[in-house]
Coordinates of C-alpha atoms (C1' of nucleotides) in Angstrom, one line a residue:
Chain K
M1 CA -20.0 30.0 7.6
V2 CA -18.3 31.7 4.6
K3 CA -14.9 30.3 5.3
K4 CA -16.2 26.8 5.1
Q5 CA -17.5 27.4 1.6
L6 CA -14.3 29.0 0.5
I7 CA -12.3 26.0 1.6
M8 CA -14.7 23.5 -0.1
E9 CA -14.6 25.4 -3.4
K10 CA -10.9 25.8 -3.5
A11 CA -10.2 22.3 -2.3
L12 CA -12.5 20.9 -4.9
E13 CA -10.5 22.5 -7.6
L14 CA -7.3 20.9 -6.3
F15 CA -8.9 17.5 -5.8
A16 CA -10.3 17.5 -9.3
N17 CA -6.9 18.2 -10.8
Q18 CA -4.6 16.2 -8.5
G19 CA -6.8 13.8 -6.7
F20 CA -7.7 13.7 -3.0
E21 CA -4.7 12.0 -1.6
A22 CA -2.2 13.9 -3.7
T23 CA -3.5 17.2 -2.4
S24 CA -2.1 18.4 1.0
I25 CA -3.8 20.7 3.5
Q26 CA -0.9 23.0 3.0
Q27 CA -1.8 23.4 -0.7
I28 CA -5.5 23.9 0.1
T29 CA -4.8 26.7 2.6
E30 CA -2.3 28.4 0.3
H31 CA -4.9 28.2 -2.5
C32 CA -7.4 29.8 -0.1
G33 CA -5.0 32.4 1.2
I34 CA -5.5 31.3 4.8
S35 CA -3.3 29.7 7.4
K36 CA -3.1 26.0 8.2
G37 CA -4.7 26.5 11.6
A38 CA -7.7 28.2 10.0
F39 CA -8.5 25.1 8.1
Y40 CA -9.0 23.2 11.3
L41 CA -11.4 25.8 12.6
S42 CA -13.8 24.7 9.8
F43 CA -13.1 21.0 9.5
K44 CA -11.9 18.5 12.0
S45 CA -9.8 16.7 9.4
K46 CA -9.1 16.3 5.7
D47 CA -11.4 13.3 5.6
E48 CA -14.3 15.4 7.0
L49 CA -13.7 17.8 4.2
I50 CA -14.2 15.3 1.4
L51 CA -17.2 13.7 3.1
A52 CA -18.8 17.2 3.4
L53 CA -18.1 17.7 -0.3
I54 CA -19.7 14.4 -1.2
D55 CA -22.7 15.1 0.9
H56 CA -23.2 18.6 -0.4
F57 CA -23.2 17.6 -4.0
M58 CA -24.7 14.2 -3.9
M59 CA -27.7 15.4 -1.9
Q60 CA -28.4 17.9 -4.6
F61 CA -27.7 15.4 -7.4
T62 CA -29.9 12.6 -6.1
T63 CA -32.7 15.0 -5.3
D64 CA -32.6 16.3 -8.8
V65 CA -32.6 12.9 -10.4
D66 CA -35.4 11.8 -8.1
H67 CA -37.4 14.8 -9.0
V68 CA -37.1 14.1 -12.7
V69 CA -38.1 10.5 -12.4
R70 CA -41.1 11.4 -10.3
N71 CA -42.4 14.4 -12.3
T72 CA -41.7 13.7 -16.0
S73 CA -44.1 12.2 -18.5
D74 CA -43.2 8.8 -19.9
E75 CA -42.3 10.0 -23.4
Q76 CA -39.9 12.6 -22.0
L77 CA -38.5 10.7 -19.0
L78 CA -35.5 9.0 -20.5
Y79 CA -34.4 12.1 -22.3
Q80 CA -34.8 14.3 -19.2
F81 CA -33.0 11.7 -17.1
Y82 CA -29.9 11.7 -19.3
F83 CA -30.1 15.5 -19.8
T84 CA -30.4 16.2 -16.1
I85 CA -27.5 14.0 -15.2
F86 CA -25.1 15.3 -17.8
H87 CA -26.1 18.9 -17.2
S88 CA -25.4 18.4 -13.5
F89 CA -22.1 16.7 -14.2
Q90 CA -21.1 19.6 -16.6
K91 CA -22.2 22.3 -14.1
H92 CA -20.3 20.7 -11.3
S93 CA -17.5 19.2 -13.4
D94 CA -14.9 19.5 -10.6
F95 CA -17.0 17.5 -8.3
A96 CA -17.8 14.9 -10.9
K97 CA -14.1 14.5 -11.6
V98 CA -13.4 13.9 -7.9
L99 CA -16.3 11.4 -7.6
I100 CA -15.0 9.4 -10.6
K101 CA -11.4 9.5 -9.4
E102 CA -12.1 8.5 -5.9
Q103 CA -14.8 5.9 -6.4
T104 CA -12.2 3.2 -7.0
Q105 CA -10.1 4.2 -4.0
T106 CA -10.7 1.9 -1.1
V107 CA -8.7 3.7 1.7
N108 CA -11.4 5.6 3.6
S109 CA -14.2 3.2 4.5
E110 CA -16.6 5.9 5.4
L111 CA -16.1 7.4 1.9
V112 CA -16.8 4.1 0.3
E113 CA -20.0 3.6 2.3
K114 CA -21.2 7.1 1.5
T115 CA -20.6 6.7 -2.2
H116 CA -22.2 3.4 -2.2
Y117 CA -25.2 4.8 -0.4
Y118 CA -25.9 7.6 -2.8
N119 CA -25.2 5.2 -5.6
S120 CA -27.9 2.9 -4.4
L121 CA -30.4 5.8 -4.3
I122 CA -29.7 6.6 -7.9
E123 CA -29.9 2.9 -8.8
K124 CA -33.3 2.7 -7.2
D125 CA -34.6 5.6 -9.3
I126 CA -33.3 4.0 -12.4
L127 CA -35.1 0.8 -11.5
V128 CA -38.3 2.7 -11.0
M129 CA -37.8 4.5 -14.3
V130 CA -37.1 1.3 -16.2
E131 CA -40.1 -0.6 -14.8
R132 CA -42.3 2.3 -15.6
L133 CA -41.1 2.7 -19.1
Y134 CA -40.8 -0.9 -20.2
G135 CA -42.7 -2.9 -17.6
E136 CA -43.0 -6.6 -18.1
A137 CA -41.1 -6.4 -21.4
V138 CA -37.8 -6.1 -19.5
K139 CA -38.6 -8.5 -16.7
E140 CA -35.7 -10.7 -17.4
T141 CA -33.2 -8.1 -18.6
K142 CA -33.9 -5.1 -16.4
Y143 CA -30.8 -5.4 -14.2
D144 CA -28.7 -5.6 -17.4
L145 CA -30.5 -2.5 -18.6
I146 CA -29.8 -0.6 -15.4
Y147 CA -26.2 -1.6 -15.5
C148 CA -25.9 -0.4 -19.2
I149 CA -27.6 2.9 -18.3
K150 CA -25.1 3.5 -15.5
G151 CA -22.4 2.5 -17.9
F152 CA -23.5 5.0 -20.5
M153 CA -23.6 7.7 -17.8
T154 CA -20.0 7.2 -16.6
T155 CA -18.6 6.3 -20.0
Y156 CA -20.0 9.3 -21.8
S157 CA -19.3 11.7 -18.9
H158 CA -15.6 11.0 -19.5
L159 CA -15.9 12.8 -22.8
F160 CA -16.5 16.2 -21.5
L161 CA -14.9 15.7 -18.1
F162 CA -11.5 14.6 -19.1
F163 CA -11.3 15.9 -22.6
N164 CA -11.9 19.6 -23.0
V165 CA -14.4 19.1 -25.7
P166 CA -17.6 21.2 -26.2
I167 CA -20.6 18.9 -25.9
D168 CA -24.1 19.1 -27.3
L169 CA -26.0 17.8 -24.4
D170 CA -29.2 17.6 -26.3
L171 CA -27.7 15.4 -29.0
L172 CA -25.9 13.3 -26.4
S173 CA -29.2 12.7 -24.5
Q174 CA -31.1 11.8 -27.7
S175 CA -28.4 9.5 -28.8
L176 CA -28.4 7.6 -25.5
V177 CA -32.2 7.5 -25.4
E178 CA -32.1 5.7 -28.7
K179 CA -29.4 3.3 -27.5
T180 CA -31.3 2.6 -24.2
N181 CA -34.6 1.9 -26.1
L182 CA -32.8 -0.4 -28.4
L183 CA -31.3 -2.4 -25.6
A184 CA -34.6 -2.4 -23.6
K185 CA -36.7 -3.6 -26.5
H186 CA -34.5 -6.2 -28.1
T187 CA -32.1 -7.7 -25.6
T188 CA -32.9 -11.4 -25.0
I189 CA -29.8 -12.6 -23.2
P190 CA -29.7 -11.4 -19.6
F191 CA -26.4 -11.5 -17.8
I192 CA -27.1 -9.8 -14.5
T193 CA -29.7 -11.9 -12.7
D194 CA -31.3 -11.5 -9.3
D195 CA -28.8 -13.9 -7.8
L196 CA -25.8 -12.0 -9.2
L197 CA -27.2 -8.8 -7.9
Q198 CA -27.5 -10.2 -4.4
M199 CA -23.9 -11.4 -4.7
M200 CA -22.7 -7.9 -5.6
E201 CA -24.5 -6.3 -2.7
Q202 CA -23.4 -8.9 -0.2
P203 CA -19.6 -8.3 0.4
I204 CA -20.2 -4.8 1.7
K205 CA -22.0 -6.2 4.7
E206 CA -21.0 -8.9 7.1
E207 CA -20.7 -12.5 6.2
M208 CA -23.6 -14.8 6.7
T209 CA -24.0 -16.8 9.9
K210 CA -24.3 -20.5 10.0
E211 CA -28.0 -20.2 11.0
Q212 CA -28.8 -17.9 8.1
L213 CA -27.1 -20.2 5.7
I214 CA -29.0 -23.2 7.0
S215 CA -32.3 -21.5 6.8
L216 CA -31.6 -20.3 3.3
L217 CA -30.6 -23.9 2.4
E218 CA -33.9 -25.3 3.9
Q219 CA -35.8 -22.8 1.8
K220 CA -34.0 -23.9 -1.4
I221 CA -34.4 -27.6 -0.6
E222 CA -38.2 -27.0 -0.6
E223 CA -38.1 -25.2 -3.9
I224 CA -35.8 -27.5 -5.9
E225 CA -37.4 -30.5 -7.6
E226 CA -34.5 -32.2 -9.3
P227 CA -33.5 -35.1 -7.1
I228 CA -29.7 -34.8 -7.5
E229 CA -29.6 -31.1 -6.6
K230 CA -32.1 -31.6 -3.8
E231 CA -30.1 -34.4 -2.2
S232 CA -26.8 -32.5 -2.6
L233 CA -28.3 -29.5 -0.8
T234 CA -29.6 -31.7 2.0
L235 CA -26.2 -33.3 2.4
L236 CA -24.5 -30.0 2.4
K237 CA -26.8 -28.7 5.0
E238 CA -26.0 -31.6 7.2
Q239 CA -22.3 -31.0 6.6
I240 CA -22.6 -27.5 8.0
G241 CA -24.1 -28.9 11.2
A242 CA -21.6 -31.7 11.6
P243 CA -18.7 -32.0 9.2
I244 CA -18.4 -35.7 8.3
F245 CA -17.5 -35.7 4.6
S246 CA -14.1 -35.3 3.1
P247 CA -13.3 -32.1 1.1
A248 CA -13.5 -34.1 -2.1
I249 CA -17.1 -35.1 -1.4
V250 CA -18.1 -31.6 -0.5
K251 CA -16.5 -30.3 -3.6
G252 CA -18.4 -32.8 -5.7
L253 CA -21.7 -31.9 -4.0
L254 CA -21.0 -28.2 -4.7
E255 CA -20.3 -29.2 -8.3
N256 CA -23.7 -30.9 -8.5
I257 CA -25.6 -27.7 -7.8
K258 CA -23.2 -25.2 -9.5
N259 CA -25.0 -25.1 -12.8
H260 CA -28.6 -25.1 -11.6
P261 CA -30.0 -21.7 -12.4
D262 CA -31.7 -21.3 -9.1
C263 CA -28.7 -22.3 -7.0
K264 CA -26.1 -19.9 -8.2
W265 CA -26.4 -17.7 -5.2
I266 CA -26.5 -20.5 -2.6
S267 CA -23.6 -22.3 -4.3
Y268 CA -21.6 -19.1 -4.1
L269 CA -22.3 -18.8 -0.4
L270 CA -21.5 -22.4 0.3
R271 CA -18.3 -22.3 -1.7
N272 CA -17.2 -19.3 0.4
Y273 CA -18.3 -21.1 3.6
F274 CA -16.4 -24.4 2.9
T275 CA -13.2 -22.8 2.1
F276 CA -12.8 -21.2 5.5
Chain F
M1 CA 16.4 -11.1 -13.3
V2 CA 14.4 -13.1 -10.8
K3 CA 14.3 -10.3 -8.2
K4 CA 12.7 -7.9 -10.6
Q5 CA 9.8 -10.3 -11.2
L6 CA 9.4 -10.9 -7.5
I7 CA 9.1 -7.2 -6.8
M8 CA 6.6 -6.7 -9.7
E9 CA 4.4 -9.6 -8.5
K10 CA 4.3 -8.6 -4.9
A11 CA 4.0 -4.9 -5.6
L12 CA 1.1 -5.6 -7.9
E13 CA -0.8 -7.3 -5.1
L14 CA -0.4 -4.3 -2.9
F15 CA -1.2 -1.8 -5.6
A16 CA -4.4 -3.7 -6.5
N17 CA -5.6 -3.6 -2.9
Q18 CA -4.4 -0.1 -1.7
G19 CA -3.7 1.8 -4.8
F20 CA -0.3 3.0 -6.2
E21 CA 0.1 6.2 -4.2
A22 CA -1.0 4.6 -0.9
T23 CA 1.6 1.8 -1.1
S24 CA 5.1 2.6 0.1
I25 CA 8.4 1.2 -1.0
Q26 CA 8.8 0.0 2.6
Q27 CA 5.6 -2.1 2.4
I28 CA 6.7 -3.6 -1.0
T29 CA 10.1 -4.6 0.3
E30 CA 8.6 -6.1 3.5
H31 CA 6.1 -8.0 1.4
C32 CA 9.0 -9.3 -0.7
G33 CA 11.2 -10.1 2.3
I34 CA 14.0 -8.0 0.9
S35 CA 15.7 -4.7 2.1
K36 CA 14.8 -1.3 0.9
G37 CA 18.1 -0.9 -0.9
A38 CA 17.5 -4.1 -2.9
F39 CA 14.5 -2.5 -4.4
Y40 CA 16.6 0.2 -5.9
L41 CA 18.9 -2.3 -7.5
S42 CA 16.0 -3.5 -9.7
F43 CA 14.2 -0.2 -10.2
K44 CA 15.4 3.4 -10.3
S45 CA 12.2 4.7 -8.7
K46 CA 8.7 3.8 -7.7
D47 CA 7.4 5.4 -10.9
E48 CA 9.7 3.1 -13.0
L49 CA 8.1 0.1 -11.3
I50 CA 4.5 1.0 -12.2
L51 CA 5.6 1.9 -15.8
A52 CA 7.3 -1.5 -16.0
L53 CA 4.1 -3.2 -14.8
I54 CA 2.0 -1.4 -17.3
D55 CA 4.4 -2.3 -20.1
H56 CA 4.6 -5.9 -19.1
F57 CA 0.9 -6.6 -19.0
M58 CA -0.3 -4.2 -21.7
M59 CA 2.1 -5.6 -24.3
Q60 CA 0.7 -9.1 -23.6
F61 CA -2.9 -7.8 -23.6
T62 CA -2.7 -5.7 -26.8
T63 CA -0.9 -8.5 -28.6
D64 CA -3.6 -11.0 -27.5
V65 CA -6.4 -8.7 -28.7
D66 CA -4.6 -8.0 -31.9
H67 CA -4.2 -11.7 -32.5
V68 CA -7.8 -12.4 -32.0
V69 CA -9.0 -9.6 -34.3
R70 CA -6.6 -10.8 -37.0
N71 CA -7.2 -14.5 -36.8
T72 CA -10.9 -15.1 -36.0
S73 CA -13.6 -15.7 -38.5
D74 CA -16.3 -13.0 -38.8
E75 CA -19.1 -15.0 -37.1
Q76 CA -16.9 -15.7 -34.1
L77 CA -15.0 -12.5 -33.9
L78 CA -17.1 -10.4 -31.5
Y79 CA -17.6 -13.2 -29.1
Q80 CA -13.9 -14.1 -29.1
F81 CA -13.0 -10.4 -28.6
Y82 CA -15.1 -10.1 -25.5
F83 CA -14.1 -13.5 -24.2
T84 CA -10.4 -12.8 -24.6
I85 CA -10.6 -9.5 -22.9
F86 CA -12.5 -10.6 -19.9
H87 CA -10.5 -13.8 -19.7
S88 CA -7.4 -11.8 -19.6
F89 CA -8.8 -9.3 -17.1
Q90 CA -9.8 -12.2 -14.9
K91 CA -6.5 -14.0 -15.2
H92 CA -4.6 -10.8 -14.4
S93 CA -7.2 -9.3 -12.1
D94 CA -4.7 -7.6 -9.9
F95 CA -3.2 -5.7 -12.8
A96 CA -6.7 -4.9 -14.2
K97 CA -7.6 -3.4 -10.8
V98 CA -4.5 -1.2 -10.8
L99 CA -5.1 -0.1 -14.4
I100 CA -8.7 0.9 -13.6
K101 CA -7.7 2.6 -10.4
E102 CA -4.9 4.6 -11.8
Q103 CA -6.3 5.5 -15.2
T104 CA -8.0 8.6 -13.8
Q105 CA -4.9 9.7 -11.8
T106 CA -3.2 12.5 -13.6
V107 CA -0.1 12.9 -11.4
N108 CA 2.5 11.0 -13.4
S109 CA 2.4 12.3 -17.0
E110 CA 4.5 9.4 -18.3
L111 CA 1.9 7.0 -16.9
V112 CA -0.9 8.9 -18.5
E113 CA 0.8 8.9 -21.9
K114 CA 1.6 5.2 -21.7
T115 CA -1.9 4.2 -20.7
H116 CA -3.2 6.4 -23.5
Y117 CA -0.8 4.8 -26.0
Y118 CA -1.9 1.2 -25.3
N119 CA -5.5 2.4 -25.2
S120 CA -5.2 3.8 -28.7
L121 CA -3.7 0.5 -29.9
I122 CA -6.7 -1.4 -28.6
E123 CA -9.0 1.2 -30.0
K124 CA -7.5 0.7 -33.5
D125 CA -8.2 -3.0 -33.3
I126 CA -11.8 -2.3 -32.3
L127 CA -12.1 0.0 -35.2
V128 CA -10.7 -2.7 -37.6
M129 CA -13.2 -5.2 -36.1
V130 CA -16.2 -2.9 -36.3
E131 CA -15.4 -2.0 -40.0
R132 CA -14.9 -5.7 -40.9
L133 CA -18.1 -6.9 -39.2
Y134 CA -20.5 -4.1 -40.1
G135 CA -18.8 -2.2 -42.9
E136 CA -20.8 0.6 -44.5
A137 CA -23.8 0.0 -42.3
V138 CA -22.1 1.8 -39.4
K139 CA -20.3 4.4 -41.4
E140 CA -21.9 7.2 -39.4
T141 CA -22.1 5.5 -36.1
K142 CA -18.9 3.6 -35.8
Y143 CA -17.2 5.8 -33.3
D144 CA -20.2 5.7 -31.1
L145 CA -20.1 1.9 -31.4
I146 CA -16.4 1.7 -30.5
Y147 CA -17.1 3.9 -27.5
C148 CA -19.9 1.7 -26.4
I149 CA -17.8 -1.4 -26.8
K150 CA -15.1 0.1 -24.6
G151 CA -17.8 1.2 -22.2
F152 CA -19.1 -2.4 -22.0
M153 CA -15.6 -3.6 -21.4
T154 CA -14.9 -1.4 -18.4
T155 CA -18.4 -1.4 -17.0
Y156 CA -18.7 -5.2 -17.0
S157 CA -15.2 -5.8 -15.8
H158 CA -16.1 -4.0 -12.6
L159 CA -18.4 -6.9 -11.8
F160 CA -15.8 -9.5 -11.3
L161 CA -12.9 -7.2 -10.4
F162 CA -14.5 -5.3 -7.5
F163 CA -17.2 -7.7 -6.3
N164 CA -15.9 -11.2 -5.5
V165 CA -18.5 -12.8 -7.7
P166 CA -18.0 -15.9 -9.9
I167 CA -18.7 -15.0 -13.5
D168 CA -19.8 -17.1 -16.4
L169 CA -17.6 -15.5 -19.1
D170 CA -19.3 -17.4 -21.9
L171 CA -22.7 -16.0 -20.9
L172 CA -21.2 -12.5 -20.4
S173 CA -19.6 -12.5 -23.8
Q174 CA -22.8 -13.8 -25.5
S175 CA -24.8 -11.1 -23.8
L176 CA -22.5 -8.4 -24.9
V177 CA -22.3 -9.7 -28.5
E178 CA -26.1 -9.4 -28.6
K179 CA -26.0 -5.9 -27.2
T180 CA -23.2 -4.8 -29.6
N181 CA -25.0 -6.2 -32.6
L182 CA -28.2 -4.4 -31.6
L183 CA -26.4 -1.1 -31.3
A184 CA -24.5 -1.6 -34.5
K185 CA -27.6 -2.5 -36.6
H186 CA -30.2 -0.1 -35.3
T187 CA -28.4 3.0 -34.0
T188 CA -29.3 6.1 -36.2
I189 CA -28.3 9.0 -34.0
P190 CA -24.5 9.3 -33.9
F191 CA -22.9 11.4 -31.2
I192 CA -19.2 10.9 -31.5
T193 CA -18.2 12.3 -34.9
D194 CA -14.9 12.4 -36.7
D195 CA -14.4 16.0 -35.5
L196 CA -15.1 15.2 -31.9
L197 CA -12.7 12.3 -32.1
Q198 CA -9.9 14.5 -33.4
M199 CA -10.5 16.9 -30.5
M200 CA -10.3 14.1 -28.0
E201 CA -7.0 12.8 -29.4
Q202 CA -5.5 16.2 -29.7
P203 CA -3.9 16.9 -26.3
I204 CA -2.0 13.6 -25.8
K205 CA 1.4 13.0 -27.3
E206 CA 2.7 11.2 -30.4
E207 CA 3.0 7.5 -30.6
M208 CA 6.4 5.8 -30.9
T209 CA 9.0 7.6 -32.9
K210 CA 11.1 6.1 -35.6
E211 CA 14.1 6.3 -33.4
Q212 CA 12.5 4.4 -30.5
L213 CA 11.4 1.8 -32.9
I214 CA 14.8 1.4 -34.4
S215 CA 16.6 1.2 -31.1
L216 CA 14.0 -1.5 -30.0
L217 CA 14.8 -3.3 -33.2
E218 CA 18.5 -3.2 -32.6
Q219 CA 18.0 -4.6 -29.2
K220 CA 16.0 -7.5 -30.5
I221 CA 18.5 -8.2 -33.3
E222 CA 21.1 -8.7 -30.6
E223 CA 18.9 -11.1 -28.7
I224 CA 17.5 -13.3 -31.5
E225 CA 19.7 -16.2 -32.6
E226 CA 17.6 -17.8 -35.4
P227 CA 19.2 -16.6 -38.7
I228 CA 15.9 -16.1 -40.7
E229 CA 14.3 -13.9 -38.0
K230 CA 17.6 -12.1 -37.4
E231 CA 18.0 -11.1 -41.0
S232 CA 14.3 -10.2 -41.4
L233 CA 14.6 -7.9 -38.4
T234 CA 17.8 -6.3 -39.9
L235 CA 16.1 -5.8 -43.3
L236 CA 13.0 -4.3 -41.6
K237 CA 15.2 -1.9 -39.7
E238 CA 16.9 -0.7 -42.9
Q239 CA 13.4 -0.3 -44.5
I240 CA 12.5 2.1 -41.7
G241 CA 15.5 4.2 -42.4
A242 CA 15.2 4.2 -46.2
P243 CA 12.2 2.5 -47.8
I244 CA 13.4 0.4 -50.7
F245 CA 11.4 -2.8 -50.7
S246 CA 8.0 -3.3 -52.1
P247 CA 5.0 -3.8 -49.8
A248 CA 5.0 -7.5 -50.6
I249 CA 8.5 -8.0 -49.4
V250 CA 7.8 -6.1 -46.2
K251 CA 4.8 -8.2 -45.6
G252 CA 6.8 -11.3 -46.2
L253 CA 9.5 -10.2 -43.7
L254 CA 6.8 -9.4 -41.1
E255 CA 5.4 -12.9 -41.7
N256 CA 8.8 -14.4 -41.0
I257 CA 9.0 -13.0 -37.5
K258 CA 5.3 -13.1 -36.6
N259 CA 5.4 -16.5 -34.9
H260 CA 8.6 -16.2 -33.1
P261 CA 7.7 -16.0 -29.3
D262 CA 10.1 -13.1 -28.6
C263 CA 9.0 -11.1 -31.6
K264 CA 5.3 -10.8 -31.1
W265 CA 5.5 -7.3 -29.7
I266 CA 7.9 -5.9 -32.2
S267 CA 6.1 -7.5 -35.1
Y268 CA 2.9 -5.8 -33.9
L269 CA 4.6 -2.4 -33.7
L270 CA 6.1 -2.9 -37.2
R271 CA 2.8 -4.0 -38.6
N272 CA 1.2 -0.8 -37.3
Y273 CA 4.1 1.3 -38.6
F274 CA 4.1 -0.1 -42.1
T275 CA 0.4 0.4 -42.7
F276 CA 0.8 4.2 -42.4
Chain U
dT1 C1' 42.0 -20.9 0.2
dA2 C1' 42.6 -16.0 -1.3
dT3 C1' 40.8 -12.5 -4.1
dA4 C1' 37.7 -10.1 -6.8
dA5 C1' 33.1 -9.1 -8.1
dT6 C1' 28.5 -8.9 -7.1
dA7 C1' 24.3 -8.8 -4.3
dC8 C1' 22.4 -7.1 -0.5
dT9 C1' 21.5 -4.4 3.9
dG10 C1' 19.4 -1.0 6.9
dA11 C1' 20.6 3.3 9.2
dC12 C1' 20.4 7.7 7.4
dT13 C1' 18.7 12.2 5.0
dA14 C1' 15.8 15.8 3.7
dA15 C1' 11.4 16.7 2.7
dC16 C1' 6.7 16.5 3.5
dC17 C1' 2.5 14.8 5.8
dG18 C1' -1.9 15.7 8.9
dG19 C1' -2.7 17.7 13.0
dT20 C1' -1.9 20.8 17.5
dC21 C1' -1.7 24.8 20.3
dA22 C1' 0.6 28.7 22.5
dT23 C1' 0.6 33.1 20.8
dT24 C1' -0.8 37.1 18.2
dT25 C1' -4.2 39.9 15.9
dG26 C1' -8.7 42.0 15.2
dT27 C1' -13.1 43.6 17.0
dC28 C1' -16.2 44.8 20.0
dA29 C1' -18.6 47.3 24.3
dA30 C1' -17.7 49.8 28.3
Chain Q
dT1 C1' -8.1 53.5 26.6
dT2 C1' -9.1 49.3 28.5
dG3 C1' -10.4 44.6 28.9
dA4 C1' -12.9 40.5 27.2
dC5 C1' -13.5 37.6 23.6
dA6 C1' -13.2 35.4 19.1
dA7 C1' -10.5 34.7 14.9
dA8 C1' -6.4 33.6 12.9
dT9 C1' -1.6 32.3 12.8
dG10 C1' 2.5 29.4 11.9
dA11 C1' 6.2 27.1 14.5
dC12 C1' 6.2 22.8 16.0
dC13 C1' 5.2 17.6 16.7
dG14 C1' 5.5 12.8 15.7
dG15 C1' 5.3 10.1 11.9
dT16 C1' 6.0 8.7 7.1
dT17 C1' 7.9 9.2 2.6
dA18 C1' 11.2 8.2 -1.5
dG19 C1' 15.7 7.7 -2.1
dT20 C1' 21.1 7.1 -0.7
dC21 C1' 25.2 4.9 0.4
dA22 C1' 29.0 3.1 3.3
dG23 C1' 29.5 -1.2 4.8
dT24 C1' 28.5 -6.4 5.0
dA25 C1' 27.5 -10.9 3.1
dT26 C1' 27.5 -14.1 -0.7
dT27 C1' 29.2 -16.0 -4.7
dA28 C1' 32.3 -16.9 -8.5
dT29 C1' 36.9 -17.3 -10.0
dA30 C1' 41.6 -18.6 -9.9

DNA sequence: TATAATACTGACTAACCGGTCATTTGTCAA
DNA sequence: TTGACAAATGACCGGTTAGTCAGTATTATA
C-alpha cells in the first residue's frame, strides 16, 4: 500500500528530529497531508508504526551485514564490514538516529525485545568475523573485541548523524580497521568474560528456578577443586533446599566464592537469590 | 532547602527508570509524598528540575575529573582517570542513566547546551591528559584518541548501568588503560582532524560569558566568610573586569581558593578562564 | 494567646494525547 | 442516473499533561 509507505517515510523524519514519544499522530498526519483517521487505516496504533519501521530497516541492515561477513575475503572483511555499516547508517540516517535515540528508552517492551533481537543477530555476525580473522589469538579477549567494535560503530556514527559533517567513509573504515587490528593483536587483559556475558544476557529473560540453580551448583561443585570454595558451594546448595544458616553465615559463604574466577556467575545468581 | 533535595532525589529515581518525558510531575510529587503545588514552590517548571539535576551532578563530576587529571602522577593517571569516572558513574548510577538517556533528546535546547558545555569541559581535561602522557607521539592522532577514550567511557558504562551486573572496576580500568595505550602508541591513520573538530564544535553555543562568571563570583563573595578566600575572590572578580595583575598573582589567588570546599567549582571555572 | 508570615494543598484550567466512528466523499459498474 | 462499495474525514471521547491559585495548615514572633 502506498499510503503506508508515505506515513512511514514522513513519520521517520519527525521521529529522527523530535524523538518517538515527542511526536504526535496529529503531527505525522499533518506532515503527510492526510487526516487522523486515515492513519489508523494503515496502522493499528502508534506503536505498530515504530515496530514496522524497525522491522523494515533492521531486516535490510542485518541481511546486508550478514552478506558481507559471509561473502568477503579475509583481507577485505573488516574494512567491508565497517564500510557497509557506515554506508547504511548514512543512507538511512533518519532511521539510524531513531534507533540510537530509542534504544535506551524502556517504555515499550516489544520495542526493547525487537531491538535486542536484531542486535543479537549482528553480534553473532561480529563473533563469526572475529573468530575467522583472529582465531585462537583472541580466545580470551574476543568478547572485549566484539564490544569495542560495537563501541566504534555507535561512537563514530554519532559524528555524521548528529553533527552535520561531511565524512570520508573510506578513511573512517581504514582508521577503524587499524584500531580493531591493534586491539585484536595486542590486548592481553580481558574484561568481558563468558560469565559476564551470561550475566548480561540473563536479565532480559525470567529468573532462574530453584531447581535450575541447584543443578548449576552441583555442576560447579564437581568442577571446583579448591576445598574452601567446594565446601562453601555445597553448604549454599543445602541452604537453598532447607534454610538453616543465619544471613551472616550465608554472606560469609558467598564471600568465599566471590573471587574465584570460575564462580563469578554462580555467585552472582546466588547473591540475587539470597536477597529475596 | 530540604524539600528541593527530596524532589531532586526522588525525581532522579523515576527519570532513571522511565525517562524524563515519560515521568509526570504528578508521579514525582506522589513519590515524594507532597502535593503538586509544593513542587512548584521549589522549581519553576519540570525543565528547571532536570537542568538543576544536571548542574548538580555534572559540577561534581567535572570537578572530580579535573582534580584527578591535575593531581595524579603520569604512570597512574590513565588508570585513575578511568577508575574515577566509572566509580562516579556507579555511585550516581541513576543520574548516569538519565544523562545517557537524555543526551540524544533534542527537545529542550537549554538541556542540549548544558550537556554539551559540561561535555566540552571533560573533553578539555582528556586533551590535557593525552598531551601530557603521549606528547608529540600522538600529534596527528590525538583527537581520534580522545574520541576513543570517550567511546570507551560510554560504551563500557552501559555494562553496569543497564545490566544489573557486578563489575570489577579495577579490572575494567586496567583493561581500558591497556587498550588506550595500544591505540595511542600504534595508531597511524587519524580520522578526526583539527578541521573536522572545528566543524563539530561549530553549531553549539558559546561557553560561559564574562557577565555570568562575574555574577557567579559576586554570589560566592556574599556566601564565603573566610577573609583570605573572600578577598581573593574579590580581586579575581576585578581582574576579569580589568586585567591588572601578573599571571603569578592570579595563579596565587586561584591557589588561595582552590581548597575551600565551596569554591571548587568557581575555582575550576576561573582556572579555565585565565588560561585563555 | 493573638497575629503575621510562611509552607502547603488539591481542585481547577486549557491544551494536548492516542484512538474511535458516524458521516461524507470519491469511484466504480450497471 | 443510480446504487454499492471503499476511502477518507474530523468532531469527538476519555484520559493525561504542565502549570495555577484561592484557600488551609503550620510555624514563628510578639
